[in-house]
Coordinates of C-alpha atoms in Angstrom, one line a residue:
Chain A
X234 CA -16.4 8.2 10.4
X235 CA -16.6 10.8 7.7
X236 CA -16.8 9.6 3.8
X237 CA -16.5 12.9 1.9
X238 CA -14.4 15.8 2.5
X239 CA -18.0 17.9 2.8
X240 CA -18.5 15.7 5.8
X241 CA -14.9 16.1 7.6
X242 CA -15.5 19.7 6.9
X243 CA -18.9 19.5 8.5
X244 CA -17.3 17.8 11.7
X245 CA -14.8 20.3 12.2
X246 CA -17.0 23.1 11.8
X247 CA -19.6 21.1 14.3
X248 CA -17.0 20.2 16.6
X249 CA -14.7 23.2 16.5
X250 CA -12.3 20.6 15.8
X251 CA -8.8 21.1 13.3
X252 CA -9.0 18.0 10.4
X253 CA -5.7 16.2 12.2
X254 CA -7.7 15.7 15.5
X255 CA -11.1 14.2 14.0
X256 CA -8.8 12.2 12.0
X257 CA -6.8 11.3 15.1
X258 CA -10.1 10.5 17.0
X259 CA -11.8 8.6 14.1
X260 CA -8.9 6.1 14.5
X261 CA -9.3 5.6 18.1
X262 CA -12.4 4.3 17.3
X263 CA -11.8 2.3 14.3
X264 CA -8.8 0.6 15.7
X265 CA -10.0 0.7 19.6
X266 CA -6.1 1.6 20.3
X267 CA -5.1 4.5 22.8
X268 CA -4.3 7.6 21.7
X269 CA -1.1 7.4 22.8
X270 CA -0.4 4.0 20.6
X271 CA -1.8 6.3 17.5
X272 CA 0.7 9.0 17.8
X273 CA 3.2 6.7 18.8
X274 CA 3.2 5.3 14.8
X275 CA 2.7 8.4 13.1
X276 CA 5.6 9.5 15.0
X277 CA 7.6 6.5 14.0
X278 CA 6.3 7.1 10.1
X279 CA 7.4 10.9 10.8
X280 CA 11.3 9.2 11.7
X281 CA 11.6 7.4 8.8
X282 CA 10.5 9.8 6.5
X283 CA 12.8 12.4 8.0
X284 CA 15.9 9.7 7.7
X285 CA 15.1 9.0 3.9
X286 CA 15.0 13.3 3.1
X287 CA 18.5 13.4 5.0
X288 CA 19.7 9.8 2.9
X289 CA 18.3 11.6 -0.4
X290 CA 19.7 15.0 0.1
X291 CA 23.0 13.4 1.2
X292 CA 24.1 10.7 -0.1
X293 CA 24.7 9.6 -3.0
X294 CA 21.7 7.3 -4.1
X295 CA 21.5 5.5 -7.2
X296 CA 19.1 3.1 -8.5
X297 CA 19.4 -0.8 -10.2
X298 CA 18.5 0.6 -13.6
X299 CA 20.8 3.6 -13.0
X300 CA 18.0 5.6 -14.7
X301 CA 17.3 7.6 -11.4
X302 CA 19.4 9.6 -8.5
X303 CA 21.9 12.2 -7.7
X304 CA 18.6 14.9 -8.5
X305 CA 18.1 15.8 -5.2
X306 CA 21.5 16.5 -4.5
X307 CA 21.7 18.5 -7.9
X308 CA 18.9 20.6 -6.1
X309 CA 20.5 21.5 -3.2
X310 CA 24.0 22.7 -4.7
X311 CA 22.2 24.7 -6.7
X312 CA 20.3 26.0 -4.1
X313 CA 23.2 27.0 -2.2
X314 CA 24.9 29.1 -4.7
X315 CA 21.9 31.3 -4.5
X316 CA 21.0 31.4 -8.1
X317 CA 17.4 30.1 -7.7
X318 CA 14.4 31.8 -9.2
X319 CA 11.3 30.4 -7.8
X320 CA 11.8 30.6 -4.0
X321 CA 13.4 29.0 -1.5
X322 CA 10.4 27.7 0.2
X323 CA 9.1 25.9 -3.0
X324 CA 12.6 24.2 -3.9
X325 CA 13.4 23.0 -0.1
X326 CA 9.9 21.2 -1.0
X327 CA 11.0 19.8 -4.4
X328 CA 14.3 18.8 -3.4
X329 CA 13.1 17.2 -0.6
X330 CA 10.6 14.9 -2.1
X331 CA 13.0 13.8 -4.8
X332 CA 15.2 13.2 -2.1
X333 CA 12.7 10.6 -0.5
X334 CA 11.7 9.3 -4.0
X335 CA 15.6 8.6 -4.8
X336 CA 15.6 6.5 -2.2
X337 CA 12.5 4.7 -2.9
X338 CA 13.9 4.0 -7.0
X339 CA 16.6 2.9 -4.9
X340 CA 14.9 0.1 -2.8
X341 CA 15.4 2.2 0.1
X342 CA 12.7 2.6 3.4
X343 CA 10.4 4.9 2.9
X344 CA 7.2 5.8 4.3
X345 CA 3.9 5.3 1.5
X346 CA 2.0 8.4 1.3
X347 CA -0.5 7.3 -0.3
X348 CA 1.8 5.0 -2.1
X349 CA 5.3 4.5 -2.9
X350 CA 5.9 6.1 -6.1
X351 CA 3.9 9.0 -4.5
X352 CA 6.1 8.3 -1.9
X353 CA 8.3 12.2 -1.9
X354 CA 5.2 15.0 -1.9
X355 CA 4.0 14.5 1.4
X356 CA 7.3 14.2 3.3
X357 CA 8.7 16.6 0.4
X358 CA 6.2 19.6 1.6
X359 CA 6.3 18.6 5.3
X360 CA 9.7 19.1 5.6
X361 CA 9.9 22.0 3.3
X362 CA 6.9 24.2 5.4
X363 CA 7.8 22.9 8.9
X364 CA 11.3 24.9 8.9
X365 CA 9.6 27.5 7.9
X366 CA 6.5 28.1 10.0
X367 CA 8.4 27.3 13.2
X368 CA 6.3 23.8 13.5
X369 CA 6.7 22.1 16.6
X370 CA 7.1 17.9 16.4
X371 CA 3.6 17.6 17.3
X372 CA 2.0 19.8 14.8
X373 CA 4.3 18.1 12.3
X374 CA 2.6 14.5 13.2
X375 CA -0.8 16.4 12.6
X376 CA 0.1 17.5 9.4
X377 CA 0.6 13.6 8.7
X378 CA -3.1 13.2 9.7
X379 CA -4.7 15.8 8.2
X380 CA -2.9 14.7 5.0
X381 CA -4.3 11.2 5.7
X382 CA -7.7 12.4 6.2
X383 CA -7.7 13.7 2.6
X384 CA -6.2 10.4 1.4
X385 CA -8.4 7.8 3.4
X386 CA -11.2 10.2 1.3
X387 CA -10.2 10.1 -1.7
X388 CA -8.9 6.4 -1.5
X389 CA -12.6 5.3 -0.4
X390 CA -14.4 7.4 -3.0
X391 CA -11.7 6.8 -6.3
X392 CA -8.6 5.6 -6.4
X393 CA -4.6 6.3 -5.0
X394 CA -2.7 3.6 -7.7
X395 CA -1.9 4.3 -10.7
X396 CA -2.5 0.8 -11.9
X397 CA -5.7 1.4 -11.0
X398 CA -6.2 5.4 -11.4
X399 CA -3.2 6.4 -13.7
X400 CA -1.2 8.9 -12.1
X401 CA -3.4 11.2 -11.4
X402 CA -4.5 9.3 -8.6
X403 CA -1.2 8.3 -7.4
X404 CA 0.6 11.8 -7.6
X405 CA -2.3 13.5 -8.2
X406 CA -3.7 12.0 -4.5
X407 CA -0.5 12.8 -2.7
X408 CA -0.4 16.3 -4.1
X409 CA -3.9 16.8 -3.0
X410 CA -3.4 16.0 0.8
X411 CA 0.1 18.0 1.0
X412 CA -1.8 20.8 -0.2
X413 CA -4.4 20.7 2.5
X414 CA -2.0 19.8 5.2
X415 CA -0.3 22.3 4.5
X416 CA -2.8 24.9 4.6
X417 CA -4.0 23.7 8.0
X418 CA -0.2 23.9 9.4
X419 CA 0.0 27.5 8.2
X420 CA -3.2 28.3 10.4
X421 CA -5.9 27.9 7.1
X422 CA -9.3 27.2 7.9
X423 CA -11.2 23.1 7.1
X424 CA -12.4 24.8 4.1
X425 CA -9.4 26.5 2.7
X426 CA -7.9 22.8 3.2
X427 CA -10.6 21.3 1.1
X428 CA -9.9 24.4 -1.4
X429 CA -6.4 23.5 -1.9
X430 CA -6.9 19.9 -2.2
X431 CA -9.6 20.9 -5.2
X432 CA -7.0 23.3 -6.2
X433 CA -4.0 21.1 -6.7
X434 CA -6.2 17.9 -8.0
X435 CA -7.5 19.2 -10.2
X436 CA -3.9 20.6 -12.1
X437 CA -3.2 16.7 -12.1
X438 CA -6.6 15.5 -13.8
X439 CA -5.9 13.2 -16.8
X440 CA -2.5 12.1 -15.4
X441 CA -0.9 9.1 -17.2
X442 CA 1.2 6.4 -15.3
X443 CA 3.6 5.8 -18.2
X444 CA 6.9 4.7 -16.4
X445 CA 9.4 4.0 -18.5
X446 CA 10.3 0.0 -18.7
X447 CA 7.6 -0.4 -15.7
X448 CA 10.1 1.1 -13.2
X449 CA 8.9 3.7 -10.6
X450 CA 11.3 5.8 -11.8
X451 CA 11.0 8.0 -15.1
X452 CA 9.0 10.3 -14.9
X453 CA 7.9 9.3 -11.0
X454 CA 10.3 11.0 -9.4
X455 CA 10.4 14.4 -11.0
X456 CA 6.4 14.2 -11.0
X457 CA 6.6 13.9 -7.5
X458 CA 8.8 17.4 -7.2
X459 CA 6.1 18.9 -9.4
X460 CA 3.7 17.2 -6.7
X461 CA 5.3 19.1 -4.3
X462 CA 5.2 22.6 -6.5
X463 CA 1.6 22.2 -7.1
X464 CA 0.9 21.2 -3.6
X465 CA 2.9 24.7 -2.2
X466 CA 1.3 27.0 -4.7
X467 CA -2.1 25.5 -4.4
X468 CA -2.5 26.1 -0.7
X469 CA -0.9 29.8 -1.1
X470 CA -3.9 30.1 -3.4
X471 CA -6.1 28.8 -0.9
X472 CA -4.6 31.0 2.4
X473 CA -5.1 33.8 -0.4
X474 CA -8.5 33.3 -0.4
X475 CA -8.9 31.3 -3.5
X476 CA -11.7 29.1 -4.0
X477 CA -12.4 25.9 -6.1
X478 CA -15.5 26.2 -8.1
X479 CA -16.0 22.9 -8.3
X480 CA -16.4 21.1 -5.0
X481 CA -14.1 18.9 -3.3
X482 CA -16.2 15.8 -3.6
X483 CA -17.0 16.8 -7.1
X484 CA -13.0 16.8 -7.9
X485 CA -12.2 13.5 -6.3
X486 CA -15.2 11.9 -8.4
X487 CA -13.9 13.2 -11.5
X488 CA -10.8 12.2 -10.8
X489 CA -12.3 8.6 -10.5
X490 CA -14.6 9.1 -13.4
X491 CA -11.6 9.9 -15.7
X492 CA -9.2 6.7 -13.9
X493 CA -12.5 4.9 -15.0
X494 CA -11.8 5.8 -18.7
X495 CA -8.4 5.7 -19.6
X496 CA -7.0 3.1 -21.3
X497 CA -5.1 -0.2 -19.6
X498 CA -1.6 0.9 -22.0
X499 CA -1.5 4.1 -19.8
X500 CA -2.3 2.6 -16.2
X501 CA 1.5 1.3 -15.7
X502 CA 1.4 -1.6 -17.9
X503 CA 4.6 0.1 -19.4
X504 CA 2.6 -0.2 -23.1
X505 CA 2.5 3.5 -24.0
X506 CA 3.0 7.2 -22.9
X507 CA 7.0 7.8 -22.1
X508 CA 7.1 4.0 -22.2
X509 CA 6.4 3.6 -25.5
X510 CA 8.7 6.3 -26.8
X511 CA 11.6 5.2 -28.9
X512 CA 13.9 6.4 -25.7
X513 CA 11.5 4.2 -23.5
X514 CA 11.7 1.6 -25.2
X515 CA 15.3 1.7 -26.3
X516 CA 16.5 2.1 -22.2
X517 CA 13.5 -1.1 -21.6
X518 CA 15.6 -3.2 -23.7
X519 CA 19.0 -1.5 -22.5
X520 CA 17.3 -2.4 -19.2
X521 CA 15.8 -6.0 -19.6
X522 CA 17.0 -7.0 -22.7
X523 CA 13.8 -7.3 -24.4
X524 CA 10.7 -4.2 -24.8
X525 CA 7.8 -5.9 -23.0
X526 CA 5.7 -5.5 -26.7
Chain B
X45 CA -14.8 1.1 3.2
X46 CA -12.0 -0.5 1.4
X47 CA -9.5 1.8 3.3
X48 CA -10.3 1.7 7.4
X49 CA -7.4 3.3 9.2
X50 CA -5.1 6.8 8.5
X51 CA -2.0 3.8 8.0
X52 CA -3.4 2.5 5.1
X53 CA -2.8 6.0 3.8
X54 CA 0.3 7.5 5.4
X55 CA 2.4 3.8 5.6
X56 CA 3.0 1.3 5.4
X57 CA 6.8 1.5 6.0
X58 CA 8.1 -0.4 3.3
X59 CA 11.4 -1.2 0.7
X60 CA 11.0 0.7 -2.2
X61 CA 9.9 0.9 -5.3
X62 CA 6.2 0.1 -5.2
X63 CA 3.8 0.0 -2.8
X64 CA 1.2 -1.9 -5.1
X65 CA 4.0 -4.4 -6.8
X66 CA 6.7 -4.6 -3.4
X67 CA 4.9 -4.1 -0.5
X68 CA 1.5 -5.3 -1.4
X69 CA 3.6 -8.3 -3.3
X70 CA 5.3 -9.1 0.1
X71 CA 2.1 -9.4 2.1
X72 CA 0.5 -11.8 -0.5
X73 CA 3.8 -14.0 -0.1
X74 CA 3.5 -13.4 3.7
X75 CA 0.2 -14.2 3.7
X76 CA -0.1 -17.2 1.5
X77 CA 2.9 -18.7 4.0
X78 CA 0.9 -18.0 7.0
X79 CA -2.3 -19.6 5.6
X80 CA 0.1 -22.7 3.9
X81 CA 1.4 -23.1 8.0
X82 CA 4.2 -25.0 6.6
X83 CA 8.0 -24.4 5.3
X84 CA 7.6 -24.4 2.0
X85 CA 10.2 -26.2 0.0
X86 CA 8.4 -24.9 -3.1
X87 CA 6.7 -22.0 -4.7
X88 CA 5.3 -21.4 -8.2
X89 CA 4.4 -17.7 -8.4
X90 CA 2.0 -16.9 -12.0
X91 CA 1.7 -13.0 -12.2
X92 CA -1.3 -11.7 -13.9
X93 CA -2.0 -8.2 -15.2
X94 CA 0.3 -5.1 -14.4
X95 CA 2.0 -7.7 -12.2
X96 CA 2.8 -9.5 -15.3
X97 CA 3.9 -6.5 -17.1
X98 CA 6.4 -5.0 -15.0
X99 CA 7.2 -7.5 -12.1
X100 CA 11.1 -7.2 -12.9
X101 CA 10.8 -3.1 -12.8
X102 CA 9.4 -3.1 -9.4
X103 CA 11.0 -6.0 -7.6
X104 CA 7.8 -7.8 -7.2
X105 CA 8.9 -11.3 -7.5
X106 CA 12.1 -10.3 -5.0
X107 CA 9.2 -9.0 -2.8
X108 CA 6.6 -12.0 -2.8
X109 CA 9.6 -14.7 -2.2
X110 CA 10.7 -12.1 0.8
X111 CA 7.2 -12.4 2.2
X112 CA 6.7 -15.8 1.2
X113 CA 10.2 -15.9 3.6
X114 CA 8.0 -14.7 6.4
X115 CA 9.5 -10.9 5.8
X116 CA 7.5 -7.6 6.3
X117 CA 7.2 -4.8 4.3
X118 CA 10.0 -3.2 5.6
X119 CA 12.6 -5.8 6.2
X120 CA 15.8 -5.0 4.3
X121 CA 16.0 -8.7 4.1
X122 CA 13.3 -8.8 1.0
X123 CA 16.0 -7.2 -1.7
X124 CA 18.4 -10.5 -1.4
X125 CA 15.3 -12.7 -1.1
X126 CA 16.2 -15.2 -4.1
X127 CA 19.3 -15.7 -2.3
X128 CA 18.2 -16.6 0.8
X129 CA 15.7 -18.9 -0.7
X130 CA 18.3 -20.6 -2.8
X131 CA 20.4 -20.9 0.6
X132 CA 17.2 -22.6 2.3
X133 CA 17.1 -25.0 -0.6
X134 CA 13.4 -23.6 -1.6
X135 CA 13.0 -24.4 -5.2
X136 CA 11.1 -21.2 -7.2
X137 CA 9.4 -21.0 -10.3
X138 CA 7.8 -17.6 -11.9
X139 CA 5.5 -18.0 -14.9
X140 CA 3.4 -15.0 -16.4
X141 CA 0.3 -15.1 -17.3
X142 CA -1.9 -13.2 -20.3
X143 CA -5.1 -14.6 -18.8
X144 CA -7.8 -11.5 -18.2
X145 CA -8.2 -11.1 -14.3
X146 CA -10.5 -9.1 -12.7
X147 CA -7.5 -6.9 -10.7
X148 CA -5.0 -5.8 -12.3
X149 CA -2.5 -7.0 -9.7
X150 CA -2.5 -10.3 -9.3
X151 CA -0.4 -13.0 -8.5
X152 CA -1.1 -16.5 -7.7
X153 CA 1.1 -18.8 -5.5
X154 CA 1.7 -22.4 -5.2
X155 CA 3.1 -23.6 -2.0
X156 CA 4.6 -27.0 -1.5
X157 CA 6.2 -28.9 1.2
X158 CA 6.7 -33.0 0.7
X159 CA 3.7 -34.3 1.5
X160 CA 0.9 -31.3 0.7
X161 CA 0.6 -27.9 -2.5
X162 CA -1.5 -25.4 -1.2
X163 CA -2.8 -22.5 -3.8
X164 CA -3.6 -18.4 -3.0
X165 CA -4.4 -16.1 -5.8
X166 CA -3.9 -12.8 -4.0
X167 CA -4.7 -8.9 -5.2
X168 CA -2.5 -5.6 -4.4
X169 CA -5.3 -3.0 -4.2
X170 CA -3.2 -0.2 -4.0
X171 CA -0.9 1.7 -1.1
X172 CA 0.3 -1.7 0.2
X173 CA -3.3 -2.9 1.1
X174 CA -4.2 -7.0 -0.6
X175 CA -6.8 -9.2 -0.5
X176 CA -6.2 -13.2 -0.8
X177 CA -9.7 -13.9 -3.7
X178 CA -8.9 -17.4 -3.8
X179 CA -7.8 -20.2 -1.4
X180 CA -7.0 -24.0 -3.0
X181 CA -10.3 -23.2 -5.5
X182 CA -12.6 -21.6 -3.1
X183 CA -13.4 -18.1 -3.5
X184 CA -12.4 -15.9 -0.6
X185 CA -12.0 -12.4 0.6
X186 CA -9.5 -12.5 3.2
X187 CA -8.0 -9.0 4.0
X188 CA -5.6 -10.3 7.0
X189 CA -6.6 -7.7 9.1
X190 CA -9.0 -9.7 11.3
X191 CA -7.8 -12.8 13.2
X192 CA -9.3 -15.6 10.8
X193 CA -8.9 -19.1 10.9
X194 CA -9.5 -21.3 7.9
X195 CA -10.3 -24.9 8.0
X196 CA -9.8 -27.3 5.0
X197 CA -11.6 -30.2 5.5
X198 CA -14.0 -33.0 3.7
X199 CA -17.5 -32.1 3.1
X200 CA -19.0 -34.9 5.7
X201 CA -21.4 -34.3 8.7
X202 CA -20.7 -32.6 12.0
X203 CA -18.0 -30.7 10.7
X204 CA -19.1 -27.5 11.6
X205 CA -20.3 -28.3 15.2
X206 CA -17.1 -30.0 15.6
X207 CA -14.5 -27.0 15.0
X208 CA -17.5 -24.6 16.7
X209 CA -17.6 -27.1 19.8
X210 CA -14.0 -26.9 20.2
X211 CA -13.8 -23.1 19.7
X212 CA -16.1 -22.5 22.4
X213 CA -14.3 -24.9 24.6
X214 CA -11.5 -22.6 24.4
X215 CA -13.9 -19.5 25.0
X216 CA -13.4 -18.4 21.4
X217 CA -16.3 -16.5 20.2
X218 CA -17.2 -16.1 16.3
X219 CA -17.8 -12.9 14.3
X220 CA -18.4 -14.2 11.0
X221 CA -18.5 -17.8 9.8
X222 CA -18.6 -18.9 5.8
X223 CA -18.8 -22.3 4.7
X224 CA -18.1 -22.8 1.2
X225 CA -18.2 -26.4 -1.1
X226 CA -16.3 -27.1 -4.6
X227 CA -19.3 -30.0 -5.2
X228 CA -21.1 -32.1 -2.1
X229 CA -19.3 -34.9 -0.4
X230 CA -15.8 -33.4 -1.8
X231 CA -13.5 -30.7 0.2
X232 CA -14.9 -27.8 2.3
X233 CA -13.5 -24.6 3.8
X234 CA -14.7 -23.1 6.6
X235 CA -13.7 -19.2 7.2
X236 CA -14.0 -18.2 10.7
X237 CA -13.1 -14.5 12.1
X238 CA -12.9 -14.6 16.0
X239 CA -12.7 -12.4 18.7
X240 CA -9.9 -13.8 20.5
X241 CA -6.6 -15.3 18.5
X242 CA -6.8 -18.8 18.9
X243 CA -3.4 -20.4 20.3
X244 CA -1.5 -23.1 18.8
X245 CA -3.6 -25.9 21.1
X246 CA -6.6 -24.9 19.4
X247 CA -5.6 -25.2 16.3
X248 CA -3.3 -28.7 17.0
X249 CA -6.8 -29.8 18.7
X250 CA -9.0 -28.3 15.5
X251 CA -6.6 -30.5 13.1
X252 CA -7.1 -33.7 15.4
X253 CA -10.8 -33.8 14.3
X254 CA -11.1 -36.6 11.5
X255 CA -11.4 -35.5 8.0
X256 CA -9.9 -31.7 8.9
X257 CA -7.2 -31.4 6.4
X258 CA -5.4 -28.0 6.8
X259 CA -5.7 -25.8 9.6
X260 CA -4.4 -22.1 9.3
X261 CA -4.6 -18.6 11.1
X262 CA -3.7 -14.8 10.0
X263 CA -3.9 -12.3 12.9
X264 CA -3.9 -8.7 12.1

């Protein structure tokens, strides 16, 4: 099993292998289950993800607190009547993951990727880019492994909760894999992939989790449809050619060193950031009656 | 490697909102039912930490009294979990804590039934993945993703050789074994991971052997 992106790289380039499939086959042996059994759940994942984008961009989703839903929907009117500026590609992204993060605010099913108020960029960018590289279903399930290839790195090596990382490691994760997923579905190379994972990280660096009355809600779900920005432009930057100066490896162990620290008030304890904002706190109380300080 | 498989990462399929404070709250509840054995007919749940902070936000008290229901992750079930309780007649009580911890999400549970409490502290590592730290006193690391079997019992001779003589009756082999005291001559708990999951016989037989108090079993 690989432990750093520099080794999964190192593996694929050994092995003339794409990042999904030594993912794929480093499962098989950690979990001794068939390949078949292995494709068989990411597929399932893959179902429910695509049922909470059609739920978010559909319906109309609201959640307990009121505070979030409706955005998604928004997105797509606005979409249709042509008046968009930063491409179609990029917004079919965005409004999908705040489509699947609606639903989550909502206490909806959803898929965590890594997490579940990261829950929109993966799915978000997935089925954004699929449409529109002609993706077969299959290659759609790789691009789940290949993002979780990134993840299971970065998870093992720093940190993918923002209780524990801030948001940088939540959204800042999640933005990461999309990125290099996506590169590999568009026909990128391992190392473009570890590019755009370096790429989009490191945009997110220093990421507060500040949610606003302790909710995963304000500002989770429009972070997670800048995730999904960041993660599209990143790997165009990375098919362009674009490299990271600083390694992959290098990135994620920033990204932990900087978790390491920031302060407890902005690692969702809810005690500062947008929290602690007169608005924050006046919708807390509106909320629960009472600000939690 | 605190993270082993790809669905630790992309999954689990879960109930919003969090996947630290709903999903990883669910599996300590599920957990902490599965190692009590029993239908609890009460639970005291003390969150600690971000837990304690913003348990209302996220649902995580909904979510630990779904899993300590029996519900998964994803069982639409969890979101009317207080009523369901209240239907079964389970009595719940949630205190907070502003203790220091070592994790930031932690919750400790108190199980009872009529005759018998039972205590867990559990911690939600992040993406849905826990880790029970503490069982009835004794410190533990109990991920519930190896069959383990966990045997409360009075510090006395022949205990071990006992439940090992009975496991390899039943042509259960043992991966890793821990024995762990709270003072000599008082309660033990043995932590056994096995190869094979033990059936219900083994266990029934396991609690037949004087001075075994509680017997209990996760499977992956």
């Amino acid at each position: 099993m690989f432990s750093t992106v520099k080794e999964l790289i190192d593996i694929c380039n050994t092995e003339n292998k794409p990042i999904w499939q030594v993912m794929l086959e480093a499962e098989m042996e950690v979990s001794g289950r068939s390949e078949d059994q292995i494709l068989e759940q990411m597929n399932r994942n893959l179902d429910i993800m695509e049922e909470a984008v059609n739920r978010g961009i559909h319906e109309d989703i609201k959640s307990h607190s009121g505070l979030t839903g409706g955005d998604a929907k928004k997105i797509r009117k606005y979409m249709e009547e042509n008046r968009f500026l930063s491409g179609f590609t990029i917004l079919d992204a965005v409004s999908k993951a705040v489509a699947t993060n609606e639903v989550n605010s909502a206490m909806g099913t959803i898929v965590a990727t890594p997490t579940a108020g990261s829950c929109g960029i993966v799915p978000g960018t997935l089925f954004a880019v699929a449409p529109k590289l002609n993706a077969s279903r299959d290659q759609m399930v790789h691009f789940l492994f290949t993002a979780g290839a990134m993840g299971y790195i970065i998870a093992n090596n720093a940190f993918i909760s923002g209780a524990t990382g801030g948001c940088q490691a939540e959204v800042g994760s999640a933005t990461a894999m999309a990125a290099s997923a996506i590169v590999e579905m568009a026909g990128g190379t391992p190392e473009q992939s570890a590019d755009a994972l370096s790429i989009a990280m490191k945009n997110l660096l220093g990421l507060v989790c500040d949610p606003i009355a302790g909710l995963v809600e304000v500002p989770c779900v429009k972070r997670n449809a800048m995730g999904a920005a960041i993660a599209m432009v990143a790997a165009d930057m990375a098919l362009a050619g674009i490299k990271s100066v600083i390694p992959a490896d290098e990135v994620i162990l920033a990204m932990y060193r900087i978790g390491c620290s920031m302060p407890n008030t902005l690692k969702e304890t809810a005690l500062g950031g947008l929290a602690a904002t007169p608005t924050g706190r006046a919708l807390e109380t509106k909320i629960f009656g009472r600000p939690s300080e | 490697m605190k993270y082993q498989s790809v669905f630790d990462i992309i999954g689990p399929i879960m109930i919003g909102p969090s996947s630290s404070h709903t999903a990883g709250a669910a599996r300590i509840g599920r957990l902490s039912r599965t190692l009590f054995g029993k239908e609890p007919v009460k639970a005291v749940i003390t969150f600690y930490g971000s837990f304690a902070k913003t348990f209302k936000g996220h649902g995580t008290d909904v979510a630990i009294i779904g899993g300590i229901l029996g519900f998964d992750t994803f069982d639409n079930r969890i979101v009317d979990s207080f009523a369901i309780a209240k239907d079964l007649g389970m009595e719940i009580e949630i205190k907070v804590s502003e203790e220091e911890v070592d994790h930031p999400n932690t919750a400790r549970i108190k199980l009872f039934n009529h005759q018998y409490s039972f205590e867990v502290v559990g911690i939600s590592i992040g993406g849905g993945k826990v880790e029970v730290v503490e069982v009835n006193g004794f410190k533990v690391r109990l991920t519930g993703e190896y069959p383990t079997l966990l045997v409360l019992h009075e510090d006395r001779f022949g205990m071990i050789s006992a439940v090992s003589n009975t496991l390899s009756r039943f042509e259960i082999n043992i991966g890793h074994m821990e024995v762990s005291r709270k003072a000599r001559g008082k309660q033990s708990l043995m932590i056994i991971e096995t190869d094979q999951i033990p059936s219900d016989d083994i266990k029934e037989e396991i609690e037949r052997i004087p001075y075994v108090l509680n017997v209990s079993f996760i499977s992956p």
